[in-house]
Coordinates of C-alpha atoms in Angstrom, one line a residue:
Chain A
M283 CA 20.5 15.1 -27.1
T284 CA 23.0 13.4 -24.9
S285 CA 21.8 11.2 -22.1
S286 CA 22.9 13.6 -19.4
D287 CA 20.5 16.4 -20.4
Q288 CA 17.7 14.1 -21.2
K289 CA 14.9 14.2 -18.7
L290 CA 13.8 10.7 -18.0
K291 CA 10.2 9.8 -17.6
R292 CA 11.1 6.7 -15.5
S293 CA 12.8 6.2 -12.1
S294 CA 16.4 7.0 -12.7
S295 CA 17.7 4.2 -10.5
I296 CA 16.3 1.4 -8.4
N297 CA 18.4 -0.4 -5.8
L298 CA 18.1 -3.9 -7.3
A299 CA 20.0 -5.6 -4.5
K300 CA 17.4 -4.4 -2.0
M301 CA 14.5 -5.6 -4.3
R302 CA 15.7 -9.2 -4.4
K303 CA 13.7 -11.6 -2.3
S304 CA 15.9 -14.7 -2.7
F305 CA 19.5 -15.2 -3.6
S306 CA 20.2 -17.7 -6.3
F307 CA 23.7 -18.9 -6.6
K308 CA 23.5 -18.9 -10.3
P309 CA 24.8 -15.6 -11.7
L310 CA 22.1 -13.6 -13.6
A311 CA 22.3 -14.1 -17.3
V312 CA 21.6 -10.5 -17.9
G313 CA 23.9 -7.9 -16.7
V314 CA 21.5 -5.6 -14.9
A315 CA 22.7 -2.0 -14.6
T316 CA 22.4 0.5 -11.9
I317 CA 22.9 -1.6 -8.8
L318 CA 23.7 0.9 -6.2
V319 CA 25.0 -0.1 -2.9
S320 CA 24.3 2.6 -0.5
A321 CA 27.2 3.7 1.6
C322 CA 25.3 3.3 4.8
S323 CA 23.5 0.1 4.0
G324 CA 24.2 -2.4 6.8
G325 CA 25.8 0.4 8.8
R326 CA 25.8 -0.5 12.5
E327 CA 26.6 1.5 15.6
E328 CA 27.8 0.5 19.0
A329 CA 25.3 0.4 21.9
L330 CA 25.9 -0.4 25.6
V331 CA 23.6 -2.3 27.8
F332 CA 23.3 -1.8 31.6
K333 CA 21.3 -3.6 34.1
N334 CA 20.4 -0.4 36.1
V335 CA 21.5 3.1 36.9
E336 CA 24.2 1.9 39.3
D337 CA 25.6 -0.5 36.7
C338 CA 25.8 2.4 34.2
V339 CA 27.4 4.9 36.6
N340 CA 30.0 2.3 37.7
Q341 CA 31.0 1.9 34.1
L342 CA 30.7 5.5 33.1
P343 CA 31.3 7.7 36.2
D344 CA 31.4 10.9 34.1
M345 CA 28.0 10.2 32.6
A346 CA 25.9 9.8 35.7
A347 CA 23.3 12.3 34.7
K348 CA 22.8 10.7 31.3
C349 CA 22.7 7.2 32.9
Q350 CA 19.8 8.5 35.1
T351 CA 17.9 10.3 32.3
A352 CA 18.1 7.4 29.9
Y353 CA 17.0 4.9 32.6
Q354 CA 13.9 7.0 33.4
G355 CA 13.1 7.2 29.7
A356 CA 13.6 3.5 29.2
L357 CA 11.3 2.7 32.1
E358 CA 8.6 4.7 30.5
E359 CA 9.2 3.1 27.2
A360 CA 9.1 -0.3 28.9
A361 CA 5.6 0.4 30.3
R362 CA 4.5 1.5 26.8
T363 CA 6.0 -1.2 24.6
A364 CA 6.5 -4.3 26.8
P365 CA 4.4 -7.4 26.0
K366 CA 1.2 -7.5 28.1
Y367 CA -0.5 -10.5 29.6
N368 CA -3.9 -11.2 31.1
S369 CA -2.5 -13.2 34.0
K370 CA 0.6 -13.3 36.1
N371 CA 1.0 -17.0 35.2
D372 CA 1.1 -16.4 31.4
C373 CA 3.7 -13.7 31.9
E374 CA 5.8 -15.8 34.3
Y375 CA 5.7 -18.7 31.9
E376 CA 7.5 -16.5 29.3
F377 CA 9.8 -14.5 31.6
G378 CA 10.3 -16.6 34.8
T379 CA 9.1 -16.6 38.4
N380 CA 8.8 -13.2 40.0
Q381 CA 9.8 -11.5 36.8
C382 CA 6.4 -9.8 36.1
V383 CA 4.7 -6.8 37.5
V384 CA 1.2 -5.4 37.3
Y385 CA 0.6 -2.9 34.5
K386 CA -2.6 -1.0 35.2
E387 CA -4.3 0.6 32.2
S388 CA -8.0 0.7 33.0
G389 CA -10.3 -1.9 34.3
S390 CA -8.7 -5.3 35.2
S391 CA -5.0 -5.8 35.8
I392 CA -2.5 -6.6 33.0
F393 CA 0.9 -8.1 33.6
M394 CA 4.2 -7.2 32.0
P395 CA 7.8 -8.3 32.4
L396 CA 10.2 -6.2 34.5
M397 CA 12.7 -4.2 32.6
A398 CA 15.9 -6.2 32.9
G399 CA 18.2 -3.5 31.6
Y400 CA 18.5 -0.7 29.1
M401 CA 20.4 0.0 26.0
I402 CA 22.1 3.3 25.3
G403 CA 23.5 4.5 22.0
N404 CA 25.3 7.7 21.0
M405 CA 26.4 8.2 24.6
L406 CA 28.5 11.3 23.7
A407 CA 25.5 13.2 22.2
P408 CA 23.7 15.6 24.5
R409 CA 20.7 13.3 24.5
P410 CA 21.7 9.7 24.0
Y411 CA 19.3 7.2 22.5
Y412 CA 17.9 4.5 24.8
Q413 CA 15.7 1.5 24.6
P414 CA 14.4 -0.9 27.4
M415 CA 15.7 -4.4 27.4
F416 CA 14.1 -7.6 28.7
T417 CA 15.3 -11.1 29.4
S418 CA 13.8 -14.3 30.4
Y419 CA 14.6 -16.7 33.3
S420 CA 12.0 -19.2 32.2
R421 CA 13.2 -22.5 30.9
Y422 CA 10.3 -22.6 28.5
S423 CA 11.5 -19.5 26.7
P424 CA 13.8 -19.5 23.7
Y425 CA 15.0 -16.1 24.9
R426 CA 16.4 -17.5 28.2
Y427 CA 19.3 -15.4 29.5
N428 CA 19.3 -13.3 26.3
W429 CA 18.8 -9.6 25.8
I430 CA 15.5 -8.9 23.9
S431 CA 13.9 -5.7 22.9
A432 CA 10.2 -5.0 23.3
D433 CA 9.4 -6.1 19.8
G434 CA 11.2 -9.4 20.3
Y435 CA 14.5 -8.8 18.7
D436 CA 17.1 -11.1 20.2
Y437 CA 20.4 -9.4 21.0
G438 CA 22.1 -12.5 22.4
D439 CA 23.6 -13.4 25.8
T440 CA 23.0 -11.0 28.7
K441 CA 26.6 -11.3 29.7
K442 CA 27.4 -9.1 26.7
R443 CA 27.6 -5.4 27.4
R444 CA 28.6 -4.0 24.0
L445 CA 26.2 -4.6 21.1
K446 CA 26.4 -3.8 17.4
V447 CA 23.0 -2.5 16.5
K448 CA 21.3 -1.1 13.4
P449 CA 20.4 2.6 13.8
S450 CA 16.7 1.6 13.6
A451 CA 17.2 -0.3 16.9
F452 CA 16.6 3.0 18.7
D453 CA 13.5 3.9 16.7
K454 CA 10.3 4.3 18.7
K455 CA 8.6 1.0 19.0
P456 CA 4.8 0.5 18.8
A457 CA 3.0 0.6 22.0
V458 CA 1.6 -2.7 23.3
T459 CA -1.7 -3.2 25.0
R460 CA -4.0 -6.1 25.7
T461 CA -6.2 -7.2 22.8
I462 CA -9.8 -7.9 23.7
S463 CA -11.2 -9.3 20.5
R464 CA -10.1 -9.9 16.9
G465 CA -11.8 -10.5 13.6
G466 CA -13.8 -7.3 13.4
F467 CA -12.5 -6.6 9.9
G468 CA -12.8 -8.9 6.9
S469 CA -16.4 -9.9 7.0
S470 CA -17.2 -8.3 3.6
V471 CA -14.5 -10.4 2.0
R472 CA -15.9 -13.6 3.6
A473 CA -19.4 -12.7 2.3
K474 CA -18.2 -11.8 -1.2
S475 CA -15.8 -14.8 -1.5
S476 CA -18.7 -17.2 -1.2
W477 CA -19.8 -15.8 -4.5
G478 CA -18.4 -17.3 -7.7
S479 CA -14.8 -17.8 -8.7
R480 CA -12.8 -15.7 -6.3
S481 CA -10.2 -17.9 -4.9
S482 CA -6.6 -17.7 -3.8
G483 CA -4.4 -15.4 -5.9
K484 CA -6.7 -12.5 -6.9
G485 CA -7.0 -9.8 -4.4
W486 CA -9.4 -7.2 -3.1
G487 CA -7.7 -4.2 -4.6
G488 CA -8.6 -3.0 -8.0
Chain B
M190 CA 0.6 4.2 -29.8
L191 CA 1.7 1.0 -31.4
R192 CA 1.8 -2.6 -30.4
F193 CA 4.9 -4.6 -31.2
P194 CA 5.8 -8.3 -30.6
I195 CA 9.1 -8.9 -28.8
E196 CA 11.0 -11.9 -27.8
Q197 CA 10.5 -12.8 -24.1
R198 CA 13.6 -12.6 -21.9
A199 CA 14.8 -16.2 -21.6
N200 CA 15.3 -16.0 -17.9
W201 CA 12.4 -13.8 -16.8
Q202 CA 10.7 -16.6 -14.8
Q203 CA 13.9 -17.1 -12.8
M204 CA 14.2 -13.3 -12.3
A205 CA 10.6 -13.3 -11.1
R206 CA 11.5 -15.9 -8.5
D207 CA 14.6 -14.0 -7.4
Y208 CA 12.6 -10.7 -7.0
G209 CA 9.6 -12.3 -5.4
F210 CA 7.1 -11.7 -8.2
H211 CA 4.9 -14.7 -7.5
F212 CA 1.7 -13.7 -9.2
H213 CA 2.8 -13.5 -12.9
T214 CA 0.6 -16.5 -13.6
M215 CA -2.8 -16.9 -11.9
H216 CA -5.3 -19.7 -12.1
G217 CA -3.1 -21.2 -14.8
Q218 CA -3.3 -18.1 -17.0
A219 CA -0.6 -15.7 -17.8
Y220 CA -1.0 -12.3 -16.1
W221 CA 2.4 -10.8 -17.0
D222 CA 2.8 -10.9 -20.7
E223 CA 6.0 -9.8 -22.3
S224 CA 5.4 -11.3 -25.7
A225 CA 4.5 -7.8 -26.9
Y226 CA 4.8 -4.2 -25.8
Y227 CA 3.2 -0.8 -26.5
Q228 CA 5.2 2.1 -27.8
F229 CA 4.1 5.7 -27.2
T230 CA 5.5 9.0 -28.4
L231 CA 6.6 11.5 -25.7
E232 CA 3.8 13.8 -27.0
Q233 CA 1.2 11.1 -26.5
I234 CA 2.5 10.5 -22.9
E235 CA 2.8 14.1 -21.9
R236 CA -0.1 15.8 -23.7
D237 CA -2.7 12.9 -23.7
L238 CA -2.0 11.1 -20.4
E239 CA 0.3 12.9 -18.0
S240 CA -1.4 16.3 -18.0
P241 CA -5.0 15.1 -18.1
T242 CA -4.2 12.7 -15.2
E243 CA -3.1 15.6 -13.0
E244 CA -5.9 17.9 -14.2
L245 CA -8.5 15.2 -13.5
H246 CA -7.1 14.6 -10.1
Q247 CA -7.6 18.3 -9.2
M248 CA -11.1 18.0 -10.5
C249 CA -11.7 15.0 -8.3
L250 CA -10.3 16.9 -5.3
H251 CA -12.9 19.6 -6.0
I252 CA -15.6 16.9 -5.9
V253 CA -14.2 15.6 -2.6
D254 CA -14.4 19.1 -1.1
K255 CA -18.0 19.5 -2.3
V256 CA -19.2 16.1 -1.2
S257 CA -17.5 16.2 2.2
K258 CA -19.6 19.2 3.1
N259 CA -22.9 18.0 1.7
D260 CA -25.1 15.4 3.5
E261 CA -27.3 14.9 0.4
L262 CA -24.3 14.0 -1.7
L263 CA -22.7 11.8 1.0
T264 CA -26.0 9.9 1.0
L265 CA -25.9 9.6 -2.8
F266 CA -22.3 8.3 -2.5
A267 CA -23.7 5.5 -0.2
I268 CA -21.3 6.5 2.7
P269 CA -22.7 5.5 6.1
E270 CA -23.6 8.5 8.1
H271 CA -21.4 7.5 11.0
Y272 CA -18.3 8.3 8.9
W273 CA -19.4 11.7 7.5
Q274 CA -17.7 13.8 10.2
G275 CA -14.5 11.7 10.0
I276 CA -14.3 12.2 6.3
A277 CA -14.9 16.0 6.6
D278 CA -12.2 16.1 9.4
S279 CA -9.7 14.1 7.4
W280 CA -10.3 16.2 4.3
Q281 CA -10.0 19.5 6.3
A282 CA -6.8 18.3 7.9
Q283 CA -5.5 17.5 4.4
E284 CA -4.3 14.1 5.6
P285 CA -1.7 13.0 3.0
S286 CA -2.5 10.3 0.5
L287 CA -0.1 7.9 -1.2
Y288 CA -1.4 6.9 -4.6
S289 CA -4.3 6.4 -7.1
R290 CA -4.8 4.9 -10.5
L291 CA -7.1 6.4 -13.1
D292 CA -8.3 4.0 -15.8
F293 CA -8.5 5.4 -19.3
V294 CA -9.9 4.5 -22.7
Y295 CA -7.1 5.8 -25.0
D296 CA -6.3 4.9 -28.6
G297 CA -3.3 7.2 -29.2
K298 CA -5.3 9.7 -31.1
S299 CA -8.5 10.9 -29.3
P300 CA -8.5 12.4 -25.8
A301 CA -8.2 9.8 -23.1
K302 CA -11.6 9.2 -21.4
L303 CA -11.8 8.5 -17.7
L304 CA -13.5 5.2 -16.9
E305 CA -13.0 5.2 -13.2
N306 CA -10.7 6.3 -10.4
N307 CA -9.1 3.6 -8.2
A308 CA -8.1 6.0 -5.4
D309 CA -8.3 3.7 -2.4
T310 CA -6.9 0.3 -3.1
P311 CA -5.2 0.2 -6.5
T312 CA -3.2 -2.9 -7.4
S313 CA -0.8 -3.8 -10.3
L314 CA 1.6 -1.4 -8.6
Y315 CA 4.6 -3.7 -8.3
E316 CA 4.3 -4.8 -12.0
S317 CA 4.2 -1.1 -12.9
G318 CA 6.7 0.5 -10.6
F319 CA 9.3 -2.2 -10.6
W320 CA 8.8 -5.1 -12.9
Q321 CA 8.1 -3.3 -16.2
W322 CA 11.0 -1.0 -15.3
L323 CA 13.3 -4.0 -15.0
W324 CA 11.9 -5.4 -18.3
L325 CA 13.0 -2.2 -20.1
E326 CA 16.4 -2.1 -18.4
S327 CA 17.2 -5.7 -19.4
N328 CA 16.0 -5.4 -22.9
V329 CA 18.0 -2.3 -23.5
D330 CA 21.1 -4.0 -22.0
N331 CA 20.5 -6.9 -24.4
N332 CA 20.2 -4.6 -27.3
K333 CA 16.7 -5.8 -27.9
L334 CA 15.4 -2.3 -27.5
S335 CA 16.9 1.1 -28.4
K336 CA 19.1 2.8 -25.8
A337 CA 16.9 5.8 -26.4
A338 CA 13.8 4.0 -25.2
D339 CA 12.3 5.4 -22.1
Q340 CA 9.2 4.5 -20.0
F341 CA 6.5 6.6 -18.3
N342 CA 7.2 5.2 -14.9
S343 CA 8.6 7.2 -12.0
L344 CA 6.4 5.3 -9.6
Q345 CA 9.0 3.8 -7.3
E346 CA 11.0 7.0 -7.0
K347 CA 7.9 9.0 -6.2
L348 CA 6.4 6.4 -3.8
V349 CA 9.7 6.4 -1.7
N350 CA 9.6 10.2 -1.7
Q351 CA 5.9 10.4 -0.7
F352 CA 6.6 7.9 2.2
K353 CA 9.2 10.4 3.4
V354 CA 6.6 13.2 3.2
I355 CA 4.1 11.1 5.1
A356 CA 6.7 10.1 7.8
H357 CA 7.4 13.8 8.3
Y358 CA 3.8 14.8 8.4
Y359 CA 2.9 12.3 11.1
G360 CA 6.4 12.3 12.8
L361 CA 6.3 8.5 12.5
Q362 CA 9.2 6.0 12.6
H363 CA 7.2 2.9 12.0
M364 CA 4.1 1.9 10.1
H365 CA 1.8 -1.2 9.9
F366 CA 0.9 -2.6 6.5
S367 CA -2.2 -4.8 6.0
C368 CA -4.2 -6.8 3.4
C369 CA -6.5 -9.8 3.3
K370 CA -5.4 -13.4 3.7
D371 CA -5.1 -15.9 0.9
T372 CA -4.3 -13.4 -1.9
E373 CA -0.8 -13.5 -3.3
E374 CA -1.4 -10.5 -5.4
D375 CA -2.5 -8.2 -2.6
R376 CA 0.3 -9.5 -0.3
G377 CA 2.8 -8.9 -3.1
T378 CA 1.5 -5.4 -3.6
V379 CA 1.7 -4.6 0.1
Q380 CA 5.2 -6.1 0.3
Y381 CA 6.3 -3.7 -2.5
L382 CA 4.9 -0.8 -0.5
Q383 CA 6.8 -2.0 2.6
D384 CA 10.0 -2.1 0.5
C385 CA 9.3 1.5 -0.6
A386 CA 8.6 2.6 3.0
K387 CA 11.8 0.9 4.2
E388 CA 13.7 2.8 1.6
A389 CA 12.2 5.9 3.0
G390 CA 13.6 5.0 6.5
I391 CA 10.3 3.7 7.9
D392 CA 10.2 0.5 10.1
D393 CA 7.5 -1.7 8.7
Y394 CA 5.2 -4.2 10.5
F395 CA 2.6 -6.4 8.8
V396 CA -0.7 -7.7 10.0
F397 CA -3.5 -9.4 8.0
V398 CA -6.8 -7.4 8.0
E399 CA -8.6 -10.4 9.5
D400 CA -6.1 -10.6 12.4
I401 CA -6.4 -6.9 13.5
G402 CA -7.5 -6.8 17.1
L403 CA -9.3 -4.4 19.3
G404 CA -7.1 -3.5 22.3
Q405 CA -8.0 -2.2 25.8
G406 CA -8.7 1.5 25.5
G407 CA -10.1 1.2 22.0
E408 CA -6.8 1.0 20.0
L409 CA -6.4 -1.4 17.1
T410 CA -3.6 -4.0 17.5
D411 CA -1.6 -6.5 15.6
L412 CA -1.0 -10.2 16.5
Q413 CA 1.8 -9.1 18.9
D414 CA -0.7 -6.8 20.6
Q415 CA 1.3 -3.8 19.3
V416 CA -0.9 -0.8 18.9
I417 CA -1.4 0.1 15.2
S418 CA -0.6 3.8 15.2
H419 CA -0.3 4.3 11.4
C420 CA -1.6 1.8 8.9
F421 CA -1.5 1.3 5.1
K422 CA -4.4 -0.9 4.3
L423 CA -5.0 -2.6 0.9
Y424 CA -8.6 -3.0 2.0
P425 CA -11.5 -0.8 0.7
W426 CA -12.9 1.8 3.0
E427 CA -16.4 0.9 1.9
F428 CA -15.9 -2.6 3.4
M429 CA -14.3 -1.3 6.6
Q430 CA -17.2 1.1 7.1
R431 CA -19.7 -1.7 7.0
E432 CA -17.8 -4.0 9.4
E433 CA -17.8 -4.6 13.2
F434 CA -14.5 -2.7 13.8
G435 CA -15.4 0.1 11.4
P436 CA -16.2 2.6 14.1
Y437 CA -12.9 2.0 15.7
A438 CA -11.1 2.9 12.5
L439 CA -12.2 6.4 13.4
S440 CA -12.3 6.4 17.2
S441 CA -8.9 4.8 17.7
N442 CA -5.7 6.9 17.2
T443 CA -4.8 5.0 14.0
A444 CA -3.9 7.2 11.1
W445 CA -4.7 5.5 7.8
L446 CA -3.3 5.3 4.3
E447 CA -5.2 5.9 2.2
P448 CA -6.9 8.5 4.4
I449 CA -10.7 8.2 4.8
W450 CA -11.5 11.2 2.6
K451 CA -10.5 8.9 -0.3
S452 CA -13.7 6.9 0.2
I453 CA -15.3 9.7 -1.9
L454 CA -12.9 9.2 -4.8
S455 CA -12.9 5.4 -5.0
N456 CA -16.6 5.5 -5.4
K457 CA -18.4 5.2 -8.8
A458 CA -20.7 8.0 -7.8
L459 CA -17.7 10.2 -8.5
L460 CA -18.3 9.7 -12.2
P461 CA -21.8 11.4 -12.5
A462 CA -20.6 14.0 -9.9
L463 CA -17.7 14.9 -12.1
W464 CA -19.9 15.1 -15.2
K465 CA -22.4 17.4 -13.4
E466 CA -19.6 19.7 -12.4
F467 CA -17.4 19.6 -15.5
E468 CA -19.9 18.7 -18.2
G469 CA -18.3 18.4 -21.6
H470 CA -14.7 18.1 -20.4
P471 CA -12.7 16.3 -23.1
N472 CA -11.5 13.6 -20.7
L473 CA -14.9 12.8 -19.2
L474 CA -17.6 10.5 -20.4
P475 CA -21.2 11.5 -19.8
A476 CA -22.4 9.8 -16.6
F477 CA -25.6 10.0 -14.5
F478 CA -27.0 8.9 -11.2
E479 CA -30.0 6.5 -11.4
S480 CA -32.2 9.5 -10.4
D481 CA -31.1 11.5 -13.5
L482 CA -31.7 8.7 -16.0
H483 CA -34.0 10.9 -18.1
K484 CA -31.0 13.1 -18.9
M485 CA -29.4 10.2 -20.8
N486 CA -31.7 11.1 -23.7
T487 CA -30.2 14.6 -23.9
I488 CA -26.8 13.2 -24.8
S489 CA -26.7 12.8 -28.6
G490 CA -24.6 10.2 -30.3
V491 CA -24.6 7.8 -27.4
D492 CA -26.8 4.7 -27.7
K493 CA -24.9 2.5 -25.4
W494 CA -24.6 2.9 -21.6
V495 CA -22.6 1.1 -19.0
K496 CA -24.4 0.3 -15.8
K497 CA -21.9 0.2 -12.9
P498 CA -22.5 -0.6 -9.2
I499 CA -21.4 2.3 -6.9
F500 CA -19.0 -0.2 -5.3
S501 CA -17.4 -2.8 -7.4
R502 CA -13.9 -4.1 -8.1
E503 CA -12.2 -5.1 -11.3
G504 CA -15.1 -5.3 -13.8
A505 CA -17.5 -7.2 -11.6
N506 CA -21.3 -6.7 -12.0
I507 CA -21.0 -4.4 -15.1
D508 CA -23.8 -4.3 -17.6
I509 CA -23.8 -2.8 -21.1
L510 CA -27.2 -1.4 -22.2
E511 CA -28.0 -0.7 -25.8
N512 CA -31.2 1.3 -26.5
G513 CA -32.3 0.4 -23.1
R514 CA -31.7 -3.3 -23.5
M515 CA -29.1 -5.5 -21.8
K516 CA -26.3 -6.5 -24.2
L517 CA -23.5 -7.8 -22.2
S518 CA -23.1 -8.3 -18.5
S519 CA -20.5 -9.6 -16.1
D520 CA -21.4 -11.4 -12.9
G521 CA -20.4 -10.4 -9.4
P522 CA -21.3 -9.9 -5.8
Y523 CA -21.8 -6.1 -6.0
G524 CA -24.7 -3.7 -6.6
E525 CA -26.7 -3.5 -3.4
E526 CA -25.8 0.1 -2.9
G527 CA -27.1 1.3 -6.3
F528 CA -25.7 2.0 -9.7
V529 CA -24.4 4.8 -12.0
Y530 CA -24.6 5.0 -15.7
Q531 CA -21.7 6.0 -17.9
A532 CA -21.6 6.5 -21.7
F533 CA -20.1 3.4 -23.4
T534 CA -16.8 4.0 -25.2
P535 CA -15.2 1.0 -26.8
L536 CA -11.7 0.1 -25.7
P537 CA -9.4 0.3 -28.6
K538 CA -8.5 -3.0 -30.2
F539 CA -4.9 -3.8 -31.0
G540 CA -4.8 -7.2 -32.7
E541 CA -7.1 -9.6 -30.9
S542 CA -7.1 -7.7 -27.7
Y543 CA -8.9 -4.7 -26.0
T544 CA -6.5 -2.3 -24.3
L545 CA -7.0 -0.3 -21.1
I546 CA -4.6 2.3 -19.8
G547 CA -4.0 2.7 -16.0
S548 CA -2.5 6.1 -15.2
W549 CA -0.8 6.4 -11.8
L550 CA -0.7 9.3 -9.4
V551 CA 1.5 9.5 -6.4
N552 CA -0.2 12.1 -4.2
E553 CA -0.9 14.8 -6.9
Q554 CA 1.7 13.9 -9.4
A555 CA 1.3 11.8 -12.5
A556 CA 3.8 8.9 -12.1
G557 CA 3.4 6.5 -14.9
I558 CA 1.1 4.1 -16.8
S559 CA 0.3 0.4 -16.9
I560 CA -1.4 -1.4 -19.7
R561 CA -3.9 -4.2 -19.5
E562 CA -5.2 -6.3 -22.3
D563 CA -8.3 -8.5 -22.4
E564 CA -10.2 -10.5 -25.0
S565 CA -13.5 -9.1 -23.7
P566 CA -14.5 -5.4 -24.0
I567 CA -15.1 -5.3 -20.2
T568 CA -11.7 -5.6 -18.6
Q569 CA -11.9 -8.1 -15.8
D570 CA -9.4 -9.0 -13.1
M571 CA -7.8 -11.7 -15.3
S572 CA -6.7 -9.4 -18.0
R573 CA -3.0 -9.5 -18.9
Y574 CA -0.4 -6.9 -18.0
L575 CA 1.9 -5.7 -20.8
P576 CA 4.9 -3.4 -20.6
H577 CA 5.4 -0.2 -22.6
I578 CA 8.1 2.2 -23.8
I579 CA 8.4 5.8 -25.0
L580 CA 10.3 6.3 -28.2

């Protein structure tokens, strides 16, 4: 039987480059086969950032409707995914004076930063991608005057309008809420760890 | 099924560092052991392990269906009543599962016998899916092993594929991954699954089990207050169901991997339930609930029984009884939920070591094996991992 008509019982290829966790400068002593570099790995696309609808329409007069739709969508995403704070002070400490608004969920008030702009990708498609963008005016923040996404990715200076982003930049981000308490999982492990020799290293799987 | 010594790859420890395999040695003892390997024929793999694995899985699903609809059985399985409806719903909805590992006694000749089903939180996944695969590749490249050598191990390929299926089922673009603090082995296993998920196009977030928060509106959150909408947890359902946030695991909108119906499978009560339903099946060992102990006498030719806690991990709290007397026991923190009894079958001995086969499933498909060796006939969590080939 030749190797081509042999049905393998093992994974036919594994992308070793992606499995590496550190990069040693020494070359590997063994030549390891089947390193596949996927054609789209590291592929980036262009995205545009606008401060508001007007900014978008000024730049792209033919796209006014898309500017508006994407802005509305981004505003809704901002409410869903922006970081949330218990007090206006905490929020303003991160984002700057007068940069925060009330986000009402249920019960007491929560504060979130204002959407500072929005990022649009695939502008020529019927439905462009969008994502809300935030920035900080606070001198205590490492993100000061930079574009950041809801999950904290730093896209650099807010003076930039054109960004090179990974396609995943437009994936739906997790919603963000206010956490009331933590530590409600893990008590079984604390109880069983006090028994015998379980210590660092071994896990709780089986 | 043969055991051969082989020269270790000179640079394997460096490779382990490069690929982030940090738990190859634990508590000063070798866990990954490439000083020897096991060799199987294709017939042994396909006839004795692959097919029985898939057949047993279908039998197990039959038990899930039965137990999920029966209050008496749910009680016998020590599942808290609060979760019964959630389990039935999750099973009825056919929420997708990712993976399981069946542990077998197998000597290369007689039918493999099921010892237990690790259906909720199996580990040794990275070593199986990736690391032993790499071991074979490098030894073939170095002419230490025949070019015709194969391995029963399509785990990584199938895991990536199943993540795509799961992403499609839930329409998800991101997923949280979680395990306990202070365990390199669990963190390594979860990181491997994150890598597989990424390969399937899923954005991955990580949060430790102990750090999971309860957000306003009853949703579970990570340390960035992001709502955990979909979560892989390397943390047993039987623990979660007995903890403060347990009820929120159901009432929140979080979708779980493994799904909660798997708490029926990862439970030692599965073993007597299987025997009751499929008595005499060649891949099953006689097994009984404590309430049916009198039936142990009806099984001829078995004078040794293994007493296992309904919930236990990696060989803890297991006793061997001979003619009703305790012969050998292992310590541990488990047992408060009751015990089951399973006919004792000795693990085959190759050289100085007892050998246990782990047989993997990704969803419903057999996906490979892993081999553990121990000096004791009860495999504990410090047993060594050895690679294998098919030739």
